[in-house]
Amino acid sequence: MAKIGSQKTVKVEGVDYTLQFPGHREKTRIIDRCSTETGGFSNEKMAEELFQHVIVDPKVDWDYFDGNEEKGIEAHDGYDELIKEASTFLRSGK
């Protein structure tokens, strides 16, 4: 199992992303924060948590994938694949 700070690099749509394991306690907190009031799971909250705690380089957010012309940000592809990779890494540490 991964230790706090363990990293993995994944290539998605030609971009290298560094994922970092936040530790088992933080992993559990992240999963708890993604639970909804009705006991479901929020994919939006999970993406936010992955952006903040797991995907460390390059730093990404919604604008990174959707683009934001006002900020001069061009949209990148690979959102679904990166989220899948980061979620798997968070849960398994691999």
Coordinates of C-alpha atoms in Angstrom, one line a residue:
M1 CA 0.0 0.0 0.0
A2 CA 1.1 3.5 -0.7
K3 CA 2.6 5.9 1.9
I4 CA 1.9 9.6 2.2
G5 CA 3.6 11.4 -0.6
S6 CA 4.0 8.4 -2.9
Q7 CA 3.8 9.6 -6.5
K8 CA 2.9 8.1 -9.8
T9 CA 3.1 9.7 -13.3
V10 CA 0.4 9.0 -15.9
K11 CA 0.3 10.2 -19.5
V12 CA -3.1 11.3 -20.7
E13 CA -3.6 12.8 -24.2
G14 CA 0.1 13.5 -24.4
V15 CA 0.4 15.3 -21.0
D16 CA 2.3 13.9 -18.1
Y17 CA 0.4 14.3 -14.8
T18 CA 1.9 13.6 -11.4
L19 CA -0.5 12.0 -8.9
Q20 CA 0.4 12.0 -5.2
F21 CA -1.1 9.8 -2.5
P22 CA -2.5 12.0 0.4
G23 CA -2.4 9.2 3.0
H24 CA -5.0 6.8 4.3
R25 CA -6.7 9.2 6.7
E26 CA -7.0 12.0 4.1
K27 CA -8.2 9.4 1.5
T28 CA -11.0 8.4 3.9
R29 CA -11.8 12.1 4.6
I30 CA -12.0 12.8 0.8
I31 CA -14.4 9.9 0.3
D32 CA -16.5 11.0 3.2
R33 CA -16.7 14.6 1.8
C34 CA -17.9 13.2 -1.5
S35 CA -20.9 11.6 0.1
T36 CA -24.2 13.3 -0.4
E37 CA -26.9 14.0 2.2
T38 CA -29.0 11.1 0.8
G39 CA -26.1 8.6 1.0
G40 CA -25.1 8.9 -2.6
F41 CA -21.8 9.9 -4.2
S42 CA -21.0 13.2 -5.8
N43 CA -18.7 12.9 -8.9
E44 CA -18.3 16.7 -8.9
K45 CA -17.1 16.8 -5.3
M46 CA -14.7 13.9 -6.1
A47 CA -13.2 15.8 -9.0
E48 CA -12.7 18.8 -6.8
E49 CA -11.0 16.7 -4.2
L50 CA -8.7 15.1 -6.8
F51 CA -7.8 18.5 -8.3
Q52 CA -6.9 19.7 -4.8
H53 CA -5.3 16.7 -3.2
V54 CA -4.2 14.1 -5.7
I55 CA -3.3 15.7 -9.1
V56 CA -0.3 17.8 -8.1
D57 CA 1.4 18.6 -11.4
P58 CA 0.3 20.3 -13.5
K59 CA -2.3 21.8 -11.2
V60 CA -5.7 21.4 -12.8
D61 CA -9.2 22.8 -12.3
W62 CA -12.5 23.1 -14.2
D63 CA -11.1 25.9 -16.4
Y64 CA -8.1 23.6 -17.4
F65 CA -10.5 21.2 -19.0
D66 CA -13.4 23.5 -20.1
G67 CA -11.2 26.4 -21.1
N68 CA -11.8 30.0 -20.2
E69 CA -11.2 32.5 -22.9
E70 CA -11.5 35.4 -20.5
K71 CA -8.5 34.1 -18.6
G72 CA -6.7 33.0 -21.8
I73 CA -6.9 29.3 -20.8
E74 CA -7.2 26.8 -23.6
A75 CA -9.2 23.6 -22.9
H76 CA -7.3 20.3 -22.5
D77 CA -8.6 16.9 -23.4
G78 CA -8.5 13.8 -21.2
Y79 CA -10.7 14.8 -18.3
D80 CA -12.5 11.4 -17.9
E81 CA -9.3 9.4 -18.3
L82 CA -7.4 11.6 -15.8
I83 CA -10.2 11.4 -13.2
K84 CA -10.3 7.6 -13.6
E85 CA -6.6 7.3 -13.1
A86 CA -6.5 9.7 -10.1
S87 CA -9.5 7.9 -8.5
T88 CA -7.9 4.5 -8.9
F89 CA -4.6 5.8 -7.5
L90 CA -6.4 7.4 -4.5
R91 CA -8.3 4.2 -3.7
S92 CA -5.5 1.7 -4.4
G93 CA -2.3 3.7 -4.0
K94 CA -1.1 2.1 -7.3

